[in-house]
Coordinates of C-alpha atoms and ligand atoms in Angstrom, one line a residue:
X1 CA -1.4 -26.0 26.2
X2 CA -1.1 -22.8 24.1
X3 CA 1.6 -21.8 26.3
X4 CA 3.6 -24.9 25.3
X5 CA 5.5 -22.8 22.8
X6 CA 5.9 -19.7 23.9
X7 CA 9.3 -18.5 25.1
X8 CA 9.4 -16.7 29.0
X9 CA 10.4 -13.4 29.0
X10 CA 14.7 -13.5 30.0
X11 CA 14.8 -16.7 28.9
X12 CA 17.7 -17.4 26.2
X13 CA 16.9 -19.6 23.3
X14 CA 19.0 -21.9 22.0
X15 CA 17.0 -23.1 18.9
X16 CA 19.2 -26.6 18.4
X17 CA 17.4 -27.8 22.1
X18 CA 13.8 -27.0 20.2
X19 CA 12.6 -30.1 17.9
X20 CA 11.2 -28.8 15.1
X21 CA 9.0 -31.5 15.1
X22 CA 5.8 -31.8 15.1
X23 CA 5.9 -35.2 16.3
X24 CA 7.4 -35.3 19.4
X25 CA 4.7 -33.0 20.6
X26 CA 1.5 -34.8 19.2
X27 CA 1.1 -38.4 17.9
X28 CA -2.2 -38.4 16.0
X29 CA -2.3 -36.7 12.9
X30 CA -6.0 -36.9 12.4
X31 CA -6.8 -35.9 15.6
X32 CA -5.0 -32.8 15.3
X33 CA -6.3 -32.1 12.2
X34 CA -9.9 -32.2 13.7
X35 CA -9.0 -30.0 16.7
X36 CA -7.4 -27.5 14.2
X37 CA -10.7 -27.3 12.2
X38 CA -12.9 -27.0 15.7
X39 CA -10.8 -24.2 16.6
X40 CA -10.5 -22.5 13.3
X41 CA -14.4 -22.1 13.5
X42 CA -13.9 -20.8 16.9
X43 CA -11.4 -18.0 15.2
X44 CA -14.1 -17.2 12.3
X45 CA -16.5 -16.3 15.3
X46 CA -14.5 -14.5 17.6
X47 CA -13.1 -12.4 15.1
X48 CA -16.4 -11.7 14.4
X49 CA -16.9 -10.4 17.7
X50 CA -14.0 -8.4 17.5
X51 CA -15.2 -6.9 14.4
X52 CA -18.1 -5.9 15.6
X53 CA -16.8 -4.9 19.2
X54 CA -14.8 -2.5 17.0
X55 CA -12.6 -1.5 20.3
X56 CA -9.4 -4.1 20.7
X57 CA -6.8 -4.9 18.2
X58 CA -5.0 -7.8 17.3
X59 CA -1.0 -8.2 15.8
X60 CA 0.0 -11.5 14.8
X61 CA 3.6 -12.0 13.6
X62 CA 5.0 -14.7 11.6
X63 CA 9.0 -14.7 10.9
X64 CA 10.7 -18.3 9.6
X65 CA 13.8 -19.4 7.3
X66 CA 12.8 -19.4 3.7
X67 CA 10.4 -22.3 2.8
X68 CA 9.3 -22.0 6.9
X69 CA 5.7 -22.1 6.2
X70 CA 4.5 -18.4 6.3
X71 CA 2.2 -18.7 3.5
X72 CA 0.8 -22.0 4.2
X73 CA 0.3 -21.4 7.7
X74 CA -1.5 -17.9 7.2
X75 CA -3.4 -19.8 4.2
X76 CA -5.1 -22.5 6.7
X77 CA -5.1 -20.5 9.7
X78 CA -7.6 -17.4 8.6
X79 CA -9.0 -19.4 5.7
X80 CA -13.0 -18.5 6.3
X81 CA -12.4 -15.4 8.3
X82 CA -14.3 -12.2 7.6
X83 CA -11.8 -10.6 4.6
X84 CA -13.6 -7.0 5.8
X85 CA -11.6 -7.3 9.2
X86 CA -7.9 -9.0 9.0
X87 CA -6.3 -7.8 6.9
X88 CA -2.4 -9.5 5.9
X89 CA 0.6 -7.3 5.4
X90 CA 4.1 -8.6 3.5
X91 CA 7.0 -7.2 3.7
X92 CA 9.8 -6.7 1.4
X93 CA 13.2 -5.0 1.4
X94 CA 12.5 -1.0 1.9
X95 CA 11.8 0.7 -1.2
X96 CA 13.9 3.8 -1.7
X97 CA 10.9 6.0 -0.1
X98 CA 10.7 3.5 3.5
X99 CA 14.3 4.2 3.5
X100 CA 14.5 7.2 4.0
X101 CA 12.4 7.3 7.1
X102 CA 12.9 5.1 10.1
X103 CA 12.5 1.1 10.4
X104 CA 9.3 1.1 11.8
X105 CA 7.8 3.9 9.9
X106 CA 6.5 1.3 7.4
X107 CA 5.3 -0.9 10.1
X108 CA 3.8 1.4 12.1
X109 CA 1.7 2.2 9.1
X110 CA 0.5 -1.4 9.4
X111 CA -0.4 -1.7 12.6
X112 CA -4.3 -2.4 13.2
X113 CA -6.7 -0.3 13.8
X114 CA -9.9 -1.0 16.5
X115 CA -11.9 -4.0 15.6
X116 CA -9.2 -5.3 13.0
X117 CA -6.9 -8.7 13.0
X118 CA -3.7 -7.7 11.5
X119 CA -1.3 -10.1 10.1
X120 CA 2.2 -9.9 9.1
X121 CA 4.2 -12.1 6.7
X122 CA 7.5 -10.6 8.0
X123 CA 7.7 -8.1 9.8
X124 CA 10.1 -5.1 11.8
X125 CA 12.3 -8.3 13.0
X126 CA 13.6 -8.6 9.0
X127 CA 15.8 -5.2 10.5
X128 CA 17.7 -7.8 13.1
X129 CA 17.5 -10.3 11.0
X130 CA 18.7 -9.7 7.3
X131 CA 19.7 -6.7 8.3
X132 CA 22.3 -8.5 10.5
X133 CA 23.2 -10.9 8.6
X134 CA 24.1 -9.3 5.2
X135 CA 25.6 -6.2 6.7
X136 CA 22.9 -4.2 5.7
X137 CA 23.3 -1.5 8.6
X138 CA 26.4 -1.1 11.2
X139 CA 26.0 -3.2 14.2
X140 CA 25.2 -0.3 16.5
X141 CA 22.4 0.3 14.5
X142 CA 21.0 -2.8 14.2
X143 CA 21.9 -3.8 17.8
X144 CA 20.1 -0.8 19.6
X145 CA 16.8 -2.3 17.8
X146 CA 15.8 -4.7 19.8
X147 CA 15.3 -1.7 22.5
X148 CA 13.5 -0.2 20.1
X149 CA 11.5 -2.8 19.0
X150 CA 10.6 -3.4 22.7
X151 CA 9.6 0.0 23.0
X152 CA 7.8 0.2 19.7
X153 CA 5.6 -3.1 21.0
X154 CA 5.3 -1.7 24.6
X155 CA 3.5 1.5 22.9
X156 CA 1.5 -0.8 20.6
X157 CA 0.2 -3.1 23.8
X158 CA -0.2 0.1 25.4
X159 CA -2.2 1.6 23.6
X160 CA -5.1 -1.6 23.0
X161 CA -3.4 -3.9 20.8
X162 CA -2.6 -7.8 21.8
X163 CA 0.4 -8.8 20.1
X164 CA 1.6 -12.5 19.0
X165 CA 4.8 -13.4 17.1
X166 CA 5.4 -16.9 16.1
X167 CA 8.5 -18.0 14.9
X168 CA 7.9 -21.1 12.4
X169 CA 10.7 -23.4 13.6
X170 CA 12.4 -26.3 10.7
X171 CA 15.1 -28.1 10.4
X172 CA 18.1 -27.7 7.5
X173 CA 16.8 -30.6 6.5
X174 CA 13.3 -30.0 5.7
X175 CA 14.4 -26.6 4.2
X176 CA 16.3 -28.6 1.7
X177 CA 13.1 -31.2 1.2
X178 CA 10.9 -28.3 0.6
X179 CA 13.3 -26.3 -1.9
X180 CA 13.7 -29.4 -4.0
X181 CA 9.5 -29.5 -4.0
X182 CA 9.6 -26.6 -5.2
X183 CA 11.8 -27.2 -8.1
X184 CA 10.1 -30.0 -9.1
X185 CA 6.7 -28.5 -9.2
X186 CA 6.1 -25.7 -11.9
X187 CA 3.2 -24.4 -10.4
X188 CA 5.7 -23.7 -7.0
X189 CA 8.8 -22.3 -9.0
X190 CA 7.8 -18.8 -8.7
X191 CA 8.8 -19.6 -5.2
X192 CA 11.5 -19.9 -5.7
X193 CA 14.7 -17.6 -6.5
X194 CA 18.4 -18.7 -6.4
X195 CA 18.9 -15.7 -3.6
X196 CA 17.3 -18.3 -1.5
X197 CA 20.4 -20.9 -1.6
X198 CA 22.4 -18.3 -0.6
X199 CA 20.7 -17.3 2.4
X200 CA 20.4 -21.2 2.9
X201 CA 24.3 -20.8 2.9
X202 CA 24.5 -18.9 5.9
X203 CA 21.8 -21.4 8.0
X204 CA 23.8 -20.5 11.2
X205 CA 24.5 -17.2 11.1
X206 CA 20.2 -16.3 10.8
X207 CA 20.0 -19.2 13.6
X208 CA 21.6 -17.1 16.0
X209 CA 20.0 -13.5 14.8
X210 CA 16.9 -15.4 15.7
X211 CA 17.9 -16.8 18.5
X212 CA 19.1 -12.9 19.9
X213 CA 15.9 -11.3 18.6
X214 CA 13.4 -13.7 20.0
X215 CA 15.6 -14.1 23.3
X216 CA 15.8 -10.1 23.9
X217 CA 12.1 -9.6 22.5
X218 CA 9.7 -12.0 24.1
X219 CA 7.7 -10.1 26.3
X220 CA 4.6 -10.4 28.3
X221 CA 2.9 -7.8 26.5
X222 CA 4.0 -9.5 23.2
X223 CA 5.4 -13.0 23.4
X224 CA 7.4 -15.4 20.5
X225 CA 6.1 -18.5 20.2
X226 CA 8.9 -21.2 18.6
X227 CA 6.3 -23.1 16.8
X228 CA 7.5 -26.8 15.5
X229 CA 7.0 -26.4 11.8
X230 CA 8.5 -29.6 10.2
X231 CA 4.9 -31.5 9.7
X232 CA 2.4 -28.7 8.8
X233 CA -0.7 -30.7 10.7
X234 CA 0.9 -29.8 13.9
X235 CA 2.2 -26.2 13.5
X236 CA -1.5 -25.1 12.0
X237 CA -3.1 -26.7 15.3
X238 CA -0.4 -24.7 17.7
X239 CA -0.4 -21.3 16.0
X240 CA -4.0 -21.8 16.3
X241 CA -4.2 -22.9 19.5
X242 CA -2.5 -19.9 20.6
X243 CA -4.5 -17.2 18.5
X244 CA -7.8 -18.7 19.7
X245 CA -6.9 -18.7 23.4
X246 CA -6.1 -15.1 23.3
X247 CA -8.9 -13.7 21.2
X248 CA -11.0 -15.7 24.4
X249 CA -8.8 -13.6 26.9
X250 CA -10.0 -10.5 24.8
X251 CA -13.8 -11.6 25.1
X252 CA -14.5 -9.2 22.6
X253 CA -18.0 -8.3 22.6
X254 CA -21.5 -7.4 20.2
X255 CA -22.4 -3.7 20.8
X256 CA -25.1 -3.4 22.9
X257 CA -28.4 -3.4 21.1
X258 CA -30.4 0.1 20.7
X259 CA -33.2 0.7 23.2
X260 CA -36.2 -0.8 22.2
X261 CA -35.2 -3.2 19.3
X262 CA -37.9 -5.5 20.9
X263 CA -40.4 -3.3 19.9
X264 CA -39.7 -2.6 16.3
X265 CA -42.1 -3.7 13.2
X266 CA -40.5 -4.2 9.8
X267 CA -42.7 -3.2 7.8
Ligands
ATP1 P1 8.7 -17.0 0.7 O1 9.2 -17.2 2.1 O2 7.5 -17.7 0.4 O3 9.8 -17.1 -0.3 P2 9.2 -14.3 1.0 O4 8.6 -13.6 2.2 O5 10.6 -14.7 1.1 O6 8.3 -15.5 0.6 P3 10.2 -12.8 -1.1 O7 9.7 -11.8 -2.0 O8 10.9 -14.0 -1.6 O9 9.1 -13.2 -0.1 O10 11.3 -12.1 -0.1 C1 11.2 -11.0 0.6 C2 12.6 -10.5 1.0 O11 12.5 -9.2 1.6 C3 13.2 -11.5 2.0 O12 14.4 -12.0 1.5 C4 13.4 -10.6 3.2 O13 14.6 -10.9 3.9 C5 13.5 -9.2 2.5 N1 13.3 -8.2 3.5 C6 12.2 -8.0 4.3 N2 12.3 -6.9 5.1 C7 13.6 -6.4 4.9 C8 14.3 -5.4 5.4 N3 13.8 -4.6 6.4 N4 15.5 -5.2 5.0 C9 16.0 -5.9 4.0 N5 15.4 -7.0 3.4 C10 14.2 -7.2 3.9
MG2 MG1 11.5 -15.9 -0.6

């Protein structure tokens, strides 16, 4: 089941075949709600673990169309994990310093260290993505990325850290549903900025940088997951899903005790 999203290495996406609903991949709200909650427990202790392991990393990437769900779904995912090891980086457009160094430089910077659970709201993909979109760089540029990117990942997984990307898939239509929730709402309004109607503009034209990146960068070593994000109950249950099944695969462990713990009196 947590494989349900996750896109096979060579395979070419064509987001308009992937519902982004929820729906059509689970009926019952409430029970998805409770499995979410089970598993999120399960997260809190293997992270734990992990922590305490201090040896394996984890990367989790989360990419979506303004209004996908990034906050939300890092919100309820981690809430109750162990603030002293995850850690959640954003990313912006370069300051003038992070451009004057290469793409990655600032992400690279990011990347976790033993023990930790990294997250990233955005991520090196903005650099195929906006990037592309707005003219930002040549297209040589931005097209010999996705090599890199593969390379960059390949030395990451090489080197002891598991990495998941998760793409938070909705509709035009439920972009337009959440923008006008956020007008509505003053307390949401700060999330809100007119840019965002413009990129809204050119819906298609980020569809297919999507659909290129996550085609030419799913990897085994560091898979995308198109996540059905229209109904918030289901994507929290299948990002979590995913996240939990892997931190099992890494079985991280407690150190071994000292010799002779048995033994000791506090006094
Ligand atoms: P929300 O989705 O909740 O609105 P956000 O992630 O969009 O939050 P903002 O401050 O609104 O946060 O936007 C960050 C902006 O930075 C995005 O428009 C994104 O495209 C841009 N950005 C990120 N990385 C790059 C990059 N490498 N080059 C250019 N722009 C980038
Ligand atoms: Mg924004």
């Amino acid at each position: 089941m947590p494989d349900t999203h996750r896109i096979v290495p060579g395979a070419e996406v064509d987001l308009s075949k992937i519902s982004p609903e929820g729906k059509d991949y689970h009926s019952h709200k409430k029970a998805a709600r409770k499995e979410f909650k089970t598993l999120r427990r399960e997260i809190i202790e293997l992270q734990n673990r992990l922590y305490a392991e201090c040896r394996q990393r984890l990367l989790i990437v989360f990419q979506a169309m303004d209004a996908g769900g990034k906050d939300g779904t890092i919100r309820s995912v981690f809430r109750g994990v162990n603030p002293q090891g995850c850690r959640v980086a954003s990313f912006k457009a370069p300051t003038r310093d992070e451009l004057h160094h290469d793409f990655l430089w600032r992400i690279h910077a990011q990347t976790p260290a033993s023990g930790m659970m990294q997250v990233f709201n955005r991520s090196h993909y903005e650099d195929v993505l906006v990037v592309r979109v707005d003219k930002l760089a040549p297209e040589p540029v931005w097209r010999a990325r996705y090599e890199q990117i593969n390379q960059f990942e390949k030395l990451l997984a090489d080197s002891g850290t598991r990495i998941l990307k998760f793409y938070l898939h909705i509709s035009k239509d439920e972009q337009k549903a959440r923008f006008q929730e956020r007008l509505d709402d003053p307390a949401k309004h700060w999330k809100f900025s007119l840019g965002d109607l413009e990129k809204r503009k050119q819906w298609g034209e980020y569809r297919a940088a999507y659909e290129e990146a996550i085609s030419r960068c799913s990897t085994a070593y560091a898979p995308w997951y198109v996540i059905p994000a229209n109904q918030n109950w289901y994507r929290d249950l299948a990002v979590t899903r995913v996240i939990v099944d892997r931190l099992k695969q890494m079985n991280p462990q407690y150190p071994p005790e000292e010799p002779g713990l048995d033994l000791v009196e506090v006094e």
